[in-house]
DNA sequence: CTGAAAGCGCTAACAA
DNA sequence: TTGTTAGCGCTTTCAG
């Protein structure tokens, strides 16, 4: 007997408890909800019965009736081209920190992944009434689509950079300051030819690059376009960027990478080309993923405060979901100096 | 005006579409469901209307009526003592691979974290009718509680080791074989004093250790209890284990760590003690997390096949949820030889 | 081909 | 203090 479609024991429901307790469903409902209208004796009898029978209220029905909901959607866009799997440690950490923050607030988390090309699908869990709002991890270049969602009054908050003309709420690190910190640190180490690895069309990355440029300017150094390498977040993006940079034959003594992963990849590549890190080339990452400190050499990087990020995202979303307004927030970033630059 | 509890525009529902289209809700329902009973003209009119108004069916109500559900619960137990945040890259990867597998099957993923001490809370999303079953990541030492859940007919599949007297379905790597592979490799490198870092009370870890012992036995070497260090998965568990091992003054020329993270931590600690890896001590990890290859030296490790893991977990769960039986499965593991042991 | 009516499992007036 | 009744938004017989 492979499958028994309709199993033996139908799922227990309130009516069953009511019958067994010899009361009406209203009474059961009230007892379970802890209403003060119920006699102590009845309440305890009902609760005891429910517990011993392992009965739990059907949340779907309850939600329908009460028009409430304690679930938020977290969506992670993926690149339809690479069909890239959710694997960047940074995103994953963010997921973890969101789970923590939501648990703390008594909310559940419905995770879905959507094709970044059709980002309005991100709103589906909301449109279908499954969640009270959406947290989107990864702004990428979908500013317009996000604006449309916001215009549709989808409660949505996205992890990313603040942009002009932005209708939606973002929570993100202070990328400009982060870039500047990084630049200033490298300059302080005596580096003058600082290469930047990253796709500056991505808002966050662009701002980090701007920050770097500000630091350079402040030091009276002009940013050299030959040192800007448009690396992407593909698995060996750092290596490719190193190859590209070397091919350009522009001298450099430091690399500021758009993410820790890219920095690590770059370091390995540099080493294979016989370049010493940090001796000949200082390398600085971004994010401070857990493994940055385990790397050899331990990675100097700009930390994005994950735990606070999760909390801030959740706080903003709940505010929006309640019909309030949630201003975008920028979380402070922090330079973590390890051995890859000194 | 901070909040507007009941916003301007009530959420659209089927009745609205029906009215606007001048038909009954039955017709709308059928049209949207693609029933063949509806005239082509009516269907397209309704669908067009729905699309232009951005209407989506309320899944909660639909589920209630149809007694169906396309959501599965993924629960990640956390240690109540350390209140440890969901941060181990391996768990996170698993989450990603589950998300992929579920998306592939058209299911949503409801993630929750539960206190490992009260593991029966893991069934809550099922008991409350929110999900059709549970995938539990991390068996830990909760064999009995898991058995109880299974006895209650909660469709549940757990990532972990197969144990005797097990009522629930597990999907896991072949830890015994993994341990043996690791041991054989180290022995083949001429290492004879192999230390093991990990808590062998955890089923998976215990089996890995057993595998190591088998390899030793096959080589005619007796396992030395002085080389078994009960390290745990705390952030600096590897370092602590190294300290402990050195304090014991038992000579060793290799370390087999219970996870990649622990291996990396151990390598850093060994290095600080002036020991060369792999020159004086070969170090081998477990999991093959993405960053294992980025580490310096790149880490030799036993790979657990994540993508297949996700798929297998989901397949088993769906089978169970349909009332079928799902045998436990062991996924093959693979030794990935990099530089930390050769 | 379409509509009226009943009901999924629950809660909340309103009565008693 | 408790029960009766009317829905929450949807699908689906059963009659037209």
mmCIF file with all atom_site columns, C-alpha atoms in Angstrom, chain A residues 12-158:
data_model
loop_
_atom_site.group_PDB
_atom_site.id
_atom_site.type_symbol
_atom_site.label_atom_id
_atom_site.label_alt_id
_atom_site.label_comp_id
_atom_site.label_asym_id
_atom_site.label_entity_id
_atom_site.label_seq_id
_atom_site.pdbx_PDB_ins_code
_atom_site.Cartn_x
_atom_site.Cartn_y
_atom_site.Cartn_z
_atom_site.occupancy
_atom_site.B_iso_or_equiv
_atom_site.pdbx_formal_charge
_atom_site.auth_seq_id
_atom_site.auth_comp_id
_atom_site.auth_asym_id
_atom_site.auth_atom_id
_atom_site.pdbx_PDB_model_num
ATOM 1   C CA . UNK A 1 12  ? -8.398  17.550 14.348  1.00 0.00 ? 12  UNK A CA 1
ATOM 2   C CA . UNK A 1 13  ? -10.363 20.748 14.424  1.00 0.00 ? 13  UNK A CA 1
ATOM 3   C CA . UNK A 1 14  ? -12.056 23.000 16.856  1.00 0.00 ? 14  UNK A CA 1
ATOM 4   C CA . UNK A 1 15  ? -15.408 21.320 16.431  1.00 0.00 ? 15  UNK A CA 1
ATOM 5   C CA . UNK A 1 16  ? -13.866 18.052 17.588  1.00 0.00 ? 16  UNK A CA 1
ATOM 6   C CA . UNK A 1 17  ? -12.500 19.592 20.722  1.00 0.00 ? 17  UNK A CA 1
ATOM 7   C CA . UNK A 1 18  ? -15.836 21.268 21.330  1.00 0.00 ? 18  UNK A CA 1
ATOM 8   C CA . UNK A 1 19  ? -17.735 18.012 21.016  1.00 0.00 ? 19  UNK A CA 1
ATOM 9   C CA . UNK A 1 20  ? -15.317 16.167 23.267  1.00 0.00 ? 20  UNK A CA 1
ATOM 10  C CA . UNK A 1 21  ? -15.471 18.889 25.862  1.00 0.00 ? 21  UNK A CA 1
ATOM 11  C CA . UNK A 1 22  ? -19.212 19.162 25.608  1.00 0.00 ? 22  UNK A CA 1
ATOM 12  C CA . UNK A 1 23  ? -19.183 22.848 24.762  1.00 0.00 ? 23  UNK A CA 1
ATOM 13  C CA . UNK A 1 24  ? -19.595 24.990 21.685  1.00 0.00 ? 24  UNK A CA 1
ATOM 14  C CA . UNK A 1 25  ? -16.836 25.959 19.345  1.00 0.00 ? 25  UNK A CA 1
ATOM 15  C CA . UNK A 1 26  ? -17.144 29.538 20.468  1.00 0.00 ? 26  UNK A CA 1
ATOM 16  C CA . UNK A 1 27  ? -16.258 28.437 23.935  1.00 0.00 ? 27  UNK A CA 1
ATOM 17  C CA . UNK A 1 28  ? -13.287 26.505 22.688  1.00 0.00 ? 28  UNK A CA 1
ATOM 18  C CA . UNK A 1 29  ? -12.182 29.448 20.619  1.00 0.00 ? 29  UNK A CA 1
ATOM 19  C CA . UNK A 1 30  ? -12.438 31.763 23.576  1.00 0.00 ? 30  UNK A CA 1
ATOM 20  C CA . UNK A 1 31  ? -10.773 29.356 25.946  1.00 0.00 ? 31  UNK A CA 1
ATOM 21  C CA . UNK A 1 32  ? -7.838  28.857 23.633  1.00 0.00 ? 32  UNK A CA 1
ATOM 22  C CA . UNK A 1 33  ? -7.557  32.574 23.067  1.00 0.00 ? 33  UNK A CA 1
ATOM 23  C CA . UNK A 1 34  ? -7.472  33.161 26.799  1.00 0.00 ? 34  UNK A CA 1
ATOM 24  C CA . UNK A 1 35  ? -10.633 35.209 26.871  1.00 0.00 ? 35  UNK A CA 1
ATOM 25  C CA . UNK A 1 36  ? -11.679 36.390 30.310  1.00 0.00 ? 36  UNK A CA 1
ATOM 26  C CA . UNK A 1 37  ? -15.263 35.533 29.558  1.00 0.00 ? 37  UNK A CA 1
ATOM 27  C CA . UNK A 1 38  ? -14.679 31.870 30.203  1.00 0.00 ? 38  UNK A CA 1
ATOM 28  C CA . UNK A 1 39  ? -14.843 30.169 33.561  1.00 0.00 ? 39  UNK A CA 1
ATOM 29  C CA . UNK A 1 40  ? -11.565 29.016 34.865  1.00 0.00 ? 40  UNK A CA 1
ATOM 30  C CA . UNK A 1 41  ? -12.796 25.481 34.997  1.00 0.00 ? 41  UNK A CA 1
ATOM 31  C CA . UNK A 1 42  ? -13.988 25.349 31.413  1.00 0.00 ? 42  UNK A CA 1
ATOM 32  C CA . UNK A 1 43  ? -10.869 26.985 30.180  1.00 0.00 ? 43  UNK A CA 1
ATOM 33  C CA . UNK A 1 44  ? -8.531  24.542 31.801  1.00 0.00 ? 44  UNK A CA 1
ATOM 34  C CA . UNK A 1 45  ? -10.615 21.594 30.691  1.00 0.00 ? 45  UNK A CA 1
ATOM 35  C CA . UNK A 1 46  ? -10.557 22.754 27.103  1.00 0.00 ? 46  UNK A CA 1
ATOM 36  C CA . UNK A 1 47  ? -6.902  23.607 27.121  1.00 0.00 ? 47  UNK A CA 1
ATOM 37  C CA . UNK A 1 48  ? -5.996  20.317 28.681  1.00 0.00 ? 48  UNK A CA 1
ATOM 38  C CA . UNK A 1 49  ? -8.004  18.483 26.099  1.00 0.00 ? 49  UNK A CA 1
ATOM 39  C CA . UNK A 1 50  ? -6.448  20.422 23.273  1.00 0.00 ? 50  UNK A CA 1
ATOM 40  C CA . UNK A 1 51  ? -2.969  19.812 24.549  1.00 0.00 ? 51  UNK A CA 1
ATOM 41  C CA . UNK A 1 52  ? -3.441  16.119 25.125  1.00 0.00 ? 52  UNK A CA 1
ATOM 42  C CA . UNK A 1 53  ? -4.893  15.708 21.661  1.00 0.00 ? 53  UNK A CA 1
ATOM 43  C CA . UNK A 1 54  ? -2.154  17.797 20.213  1.00 0.00 ? 54  UNK A CA 1
ATOM 44  C CA . UNK A 1 55  ? -4.601  20.172 18.686  1.00 0.00 ? 55  UNK A CA 1
ATOM 45  C CA . UNK A 1 56  ? -3.484  23.504 17.282  1.00 0.00 ? 56  UNK A CA 1
ATOM 46  C CA . UNK A 1 57  ? -5.609  26.171 15.745  1.00 0.00 ? 57  UNK A CA 1
ATOM 47  C CA . UNK A 1 58  ? -5.527  26.288 11.983  1.00 0.00 ? 58  UNK A CA 1
ATOM 48  C CA . UNK A 1 59  ? -3.745  29.514 11.293  1.00 0.00 ? 59  UNK A CA 1
ATOM 49  C CA . UNK A 1 60  ? -4.988  29.832 7.751   1.00 0.00 ? 60  UNK A CA 1
ATOM 50  C CA . UNK A 1 61  ? -8.588  29.876 8.858   1.00 0.00 ? 61  UNK A CA 1
ATOM 51  C CA . UNK A 1 62  ? -7.783  32.133 11.752  1.00 0.00 ? 62  UNK A CA 1
ATOM 52  C CA . UNK A 1 63  ? -5.988  34.575 9.511   1.00 0.00 ? 63  UNK A CA 1
ATOM 53  C CA . UNK A 1 64  ? -8.826  34.579 7.043   1.00 0.00 ? 64  UNK A CA 1
ATOM 54  C CA . UNK A 1 65  ? -11.304 35.367 9.697   1.00 0.00 ? 65  UNK A CA 1
ATOM 55  C CA . UNK A 1 66  ? -9.229  37.893 11.598  1.00 0.00 ? 66  UNK A CA 1
ATOM 56  C CA . UNK A 1 67  ? -7.641  39.443 8.535   1.00 0.00 ? 67  UNK A CA 1
ATOM 57  C CA . UNK A 1 68  ? -4.318  39.281 10.216  1.00 0.00 ? 68  UNK A CA 1
ATOM 58  C CA . UNK A 1 69  ? -1.017  37.711 9.400   1.00 0.00 ? 69  UNK A CA 1
ATOM 59  C CA . UNK A 1 70  ? 2.329   37.221 11.080  1.00 0.00 ? 70  UNK A CA 1
ATOM 60  C CA . UNK A 1 71  ? 4.454   36.325 8.110   1.00 0.00 ? 71  UNK A CA 1
ATOM 61  C CA . UNK A 1 72  ? 6.853   38.407 6.107   1.00 0.00 ? 72  UNK A CA 1
ATOM 62  C CA . UNK A 1 73  ? 8.283   37.539 2.762   1.00 0.00 ? 73  UNK A CA 1
ATOM 63  C CA . UNK A 1 74  ? 11.982  37.596 2.091   1.00 0.00 ? 74  UNK A CA 1
ATOM 64  C CA . UNK A 1 75  ? 12.879  37.469 -1.530  1.00 0.00 ? 75  UNK A CA 1
ATOM 65  C CA . UNK A 1 76  ? 16.267  36.931 -3.017  1.00 0.00 ? 76  UNK A CA 1
ATOM 66  C CA . UNK A 1 77  ? 16.508  37.790 -6.693  1.00 0.00 ? 77  UNK A CA 1
ATOM 67  C CA . UNK A 1 78  ? 18.681  35.569 -8.798  1.00 0.00 ? 78  UNK A CA 1
ATOM 68  C CA . UNK A 1 79  ? 20.366  36.258 -12.051 1.00 0.00 ? 79  UNK A CA 1
ATOM 69  C CA . UNK A 1 80  ? 18.352  34.463 -14.721 1.00 0.00 ? 80  UNK A CA 1
ATOM 70  C CA . UNK A 1 81  ? 21.388  34.156 -16.960 1.00 0.00 ? 81  UNK A CA 1
ATOM 71  C CA . UNK A 1 82  ? 23.678  32.336 -14.579 1.00 0.00 ? 82  UNK A CA 1
ATOM 72  C CA . UNK A 1 83  ? 20.679  30.817 -12.787 1.00 0.00 ? 83  UNK A CA 1
ATOM 73  C CA . UNK A 1 84  ? 23.030  31.528 -9.964  1.00 0.00 ? 84  UNK A CA 1
ATOM 74  C CA . UNK A 1 85  ? 22.272  29.701 -6.816  1.00 0.00 ? 85  UNK A CA 1
ATOM 75  C CA . UNK A 1 86  ? 21.809  31.479 -3.588  1.00 0.00 ? 86  UNK A CA 1
ATOM 76  C CA . UNK A 1 87  ? 25.365  31.067 -2.436  1.00 0.00 ? 87  UNK A CA 1
ATOM 77  C CA . UNK A 1 88  ? 27.101  34.291 -1.618  1.00 0.00 ? 88  UNK A CA 1
ATOM 78  C CA . UNK A 1 89  ? 27.912  34.083 2.072   1.00 0.00 ? 89  UNK A CA 1
ATOM 79  C CA . UNK A 1 90  ? 26.839  37.647 2.500   1.00 0.00 ? 90  UNK A CA 1
ATOM 80  C CA . UNK A 1 91  ? 23.310  37.042 1.314   1.00 0.00 ? 91  UNK A CA 1
ATOM 81  C CA . UNK A 1 92  ? 23.135  33.929 3.338   1.00 0.00 ? 92  UNK A CA 1
ATOM 82  C CA . UNK A 1 93  ? 24.245  35.769 6.436   1.00 0.00 ? 93  UNK A CA 1
ATOM 83  C CA . UNK A 1 94  ? 21.610  38.342 5.774   1.00 0.00 ? 94  UNK A CA 1
ATOM 84  C CA . UNK A 1 95  ? 19.042  35.611 5.604   1.00 0.00 ? 95  UNK A CA 1
ATOM 85  C CA . UNK A 1 96  ? 20.215  34.349 8.951   1.00 0.00 ? 96  UNK A CA 1
ATOM 86  C CA . UNK A 1 97  ? 20.089  37.741 10.538  1.00 0.00 ? 97  UNK A CA 1
ATOM 87  C CA . UNK A 1 98  ? 16.604  38.327 9.154   1.00 0.00 ? 98  UNK A CA 1
ATOM 88  C CA . UNK A 1 99  ? 15.479  35.021 10.558  1.00 0.00 ? 99  UNK A CA 1
ATOM 89  C CA . UNK A 1 100 ? 16.788  36.078 13.924  1.00 0.00 ? 100 UNK A CA 1
ATOM 90  C CA . UNK A 1 101 ? 15.145  39.475 13.828  1.00 0.00 ? 101 UNK A CA 1
ATOM 91  C CA . UNK A 1 102 ? 11.819  38.088 12.685  1.00 0.00 ? 102 UNK A CA 1
ATOM 92  C CA . UNK A 1 103 ? 11.819  35.310 15.239  1.00 0.00 ? 103 UNK A CA 1
ATOM 93  C CA . UNK A 1 104 ? 12.447  37.929 17.854  1.00 0.00 ? 104 UNK A CA 1
ATOM 94  C CA . UNK A 1 105 ? 9.311   39.758 16.769  1.00 0.00 ? 105 UNK A CA 1
ATOM 95  C CA . UNK A 1 106 ? 7.192   36.660 16.524  1.00 0.00 ? 106 UNK A CA 1
ATOM 96  C CA . UNK A 1 107 ? 7.014   36.667 12.768  1.00 0.00 ? 107 UNK A CA 1
ATOM 97  C CA . UNK A 1 108 ? 7.537   33.867 10.341  1.00 0.00 ? 108 UNK A CA 1
ATOM 98  C CA . UNK A 1 109 ? 9.661   34.148 7.274   1.00 0.00 ? 109 UNK A CA 1
ATOM 99  C CA . UNK A 1 110 ? 8.568   33.019 3.854   1.00 0.00 ? 110 UNK A CA 1
ATOM 100 C CA . UNK A 1 111 ? 11.575  32.799 1.586   1.00 0.00 ? 111 UNK A CA 1
ATOM 101 C CA . UNK A 1 112 ? 11.345  32.850 -2.140  1.00 0.00 ? 112 UNK A CA 1
ATOM 102 C CA . UNK A 1 113 ? 13.690  33.384 -4.998  1.00 0.00 ? 113 UNK A CA 1
ATOM 103 C CA . UNK A 1 114 ? 12.689  35.283 -8.075  1.00 0.00 ? 114 UNK A CA 1
ATOM 104 C CA . UNK A 1 115 ? 14.153  35.873 -11.462 1.00 0.00 ? 115 UNK A CA 1
ATOM 105 C CA . UNK A 1 116 ? 15.756  39.273 -11.219 1.00 0.00 ? 116 UNK A CA 1
ATOM 106 C CA . UNK A 1 117 ? 14.453  40.027 -14.672 1.00 0.00 ? 117 UNK A CA 1
ATOM 107 C CA . UNK A 1 118 ? 10.830  39.897 -13.635 1.00 0.00 ? 118 UNK A CA 1
ATOM 108 C CA . UNK A 1 119 ? 11.144  41.512 -10.299 1.00 0.00 ? 119 UNK A CA 1
ATOM 109 C CA . UNK A 1 120 ? 7.507   42.383 -9.933  1.00 0.00 ? 120 UNK A CA 1
ATOM 110 C CA . UNK A 1 121 ? 7.036   38.715 -9.190  1.00 0.00 ? 121 UNK A CA 1
ATOM 111 C CA . UNK A 1 122 ? 8.650   39.609 -5.904  1.00 0.00 ? 122 UNK A CA 1
ATOM 112 C CA . UNK A 1 123 ? 5.305   40.985 -4.814  1.00 0.00 ? 123 UNK A CA 1
ATOM 113 C CA . UNK A 1 124 ? 3.418   37.754 -5.382  1.00 0.00 ? 124 UNK A CA 1
ATOM 114 C CA . UNK A 1 125 ? 3.519   36.585 -1.787  1.00 0.00 ? 125 UNK A CA 1
ATOM 115 C CA . UNK A 1 126 ? 2.059   39.910 -0.824  1.00 0.00 ? 126 UNK A CA 1
ATOM 116 C CA . UNK A 1 127 ? -0.503  40.085 -3.609  1.00 0.00 ? 127 UNK A CA 1
ATOM 117 C CA . UNK A 1 128 ? -1.749  36.677 -2.715  1.00 0.00 ? 128 UNK A CA 1
ATOM 118 C CA . UNK A 1 129 ? -2.119  37.677 0.888   1.00 0.00 ? 129 UNK A CA 1
ATOM 119 C CA . UNK A 1 130 ? 0.477   35.326 2.232   1.00 0.00 ? 130 UNK A CA 1
ATOM 120 C CA . UNK A 1 131 ? 2.667   37.957 3.800   1.00 0.00 ? 131 UNK A CA 1
ATOM 121 C CA . UNK A 1 132 ? 2.226   41.445 5.128   1.00 0.00 ? 132 UNK A CA 1
ATOM 122 C CA . UNK A 1 133 ? 5.194   42.760 3.219   1.00 0.00 ? 133 UNK A CA 1
ATOM 123 C CA . UNK A 1 134 ? 8.436   41.989 1.487   1.00 0.00 ? 134 UNK A CA 1
ATOM 124 C CA . UNK A 1 135 ? 12.078  42.321 2.342   1.00 0.00 ? 135 UNK A CA 1
ATOM 125 C CA . UNK A 1 136 ? 14.155  42.230 -0.774  1.00 0.00 ? 136 UNK A CA 1
ATOM 126 C CA . UNK A 1 137 ? 17.800  41.348 -0.517  1.00 0.00 ? 137 UNK A CA 1
ATOM 127 C CA . UNK A 1 138 ? 19.769  42.761 -3.392  1.00 0.00 ? 138 UNK A CA 1
ATOM 128 C CA . UNK A 1 139 ? 18.812  45.885 -5.166  1.00 0.00 ? 139 UNK A CA 1
ATOM 129 C CA . UNK A 1 140 ? 20.981  45.174 -8.183  1.00 0.00 ? 140 UNK A CA 1
ATOM 130 C CA . UNK A 1 141 ? 20.011  47.458 -10.979 1.00 0.00 ? 141 UNK A CA 1
ATOM 131 C CA . UNK A 1 142 ? 16.272  47.191 -10.632 1.00 0.00 ? 142 UNK A CA 1
ATOM 132 C CA . UNK A 1 143 ? 15.579  50.603 -9.312  1.00 0.00 ? 143 UNK A CA 1
ATOM 133 C CA . UNK A 1 144 ? 12.636  51.201 -11.631 1.00 0.00 ? 144 UNK A CA 1
ATOM 134 C CA . UNK A 1 145 ? 10.877  47.960 -10.979 1.00 0.00 ? 145 UNK A CA 1
ATOM 135 C CA . UNK A 1 146 ? 11.240  48.556 -7.281  1.00 0.00 ? 146 UNK A CA 1
ATOM 136 C CA . UNK A 1 147 ? 9.757   51.977 -7.654  1.00 0.00 ? 147 UNK A CA 1
ATOM 137 C CA . UNK A 1 148 ? 6.793   50.464 -9.432  1.00 0.00 ? 148 UNK A CA 1
ATOM 138 C CA . UNK A 1 149 ? 6.209   48.052 -6.617  1.00 0.00 ? 149 UNK A CA 1
ATOM 139 C CA . UNK A 1 150 ? 6.292   50.841 -4.113  1.00 0.00 ? 150 UNK A CA 1
ATOM 140 C CA . UNK A 1 151 ? 3.917   52.880 -6.244  1.00 0.00 ? 151 UNK A CA 1
ATOM 141 C CA . UNK A 1 152 ? 1.545   49.939 -6.087  1.00 0.00 ? 152 UNK A CA 1
ATOM 142 C CA . UNK A 1 153 ? 1.664   50.260 -2.321  1.00 0.00 ? 153 UNK A CA 1
ATOM 143 C CA . UNK A 1 154 ? 3.383   46.971 -1.785  1.00 0.00 ? 154 UNK A CA 1
ATOM 144 C CA . UNK A 1 155 ? 5.039   47.256 1.611   1.00 0.00 ? 155 UNK A CA 1
ATOM 145 C CA . UNK A 1 156 ? 8.592   46.598 0.629   1.00 0.00 ? 156 UNK A CA 1
ATOM 146 C CA . UNK A 1 157 ? 11.989  47.394 1.992   1.00 0.00 ? 157 UNK A CA 1
ATOM 147 C CA . UNK A 1 158 ? 15.140  46.596 0.152   1.00 0.00 ? 158 UNK A CA 1
#
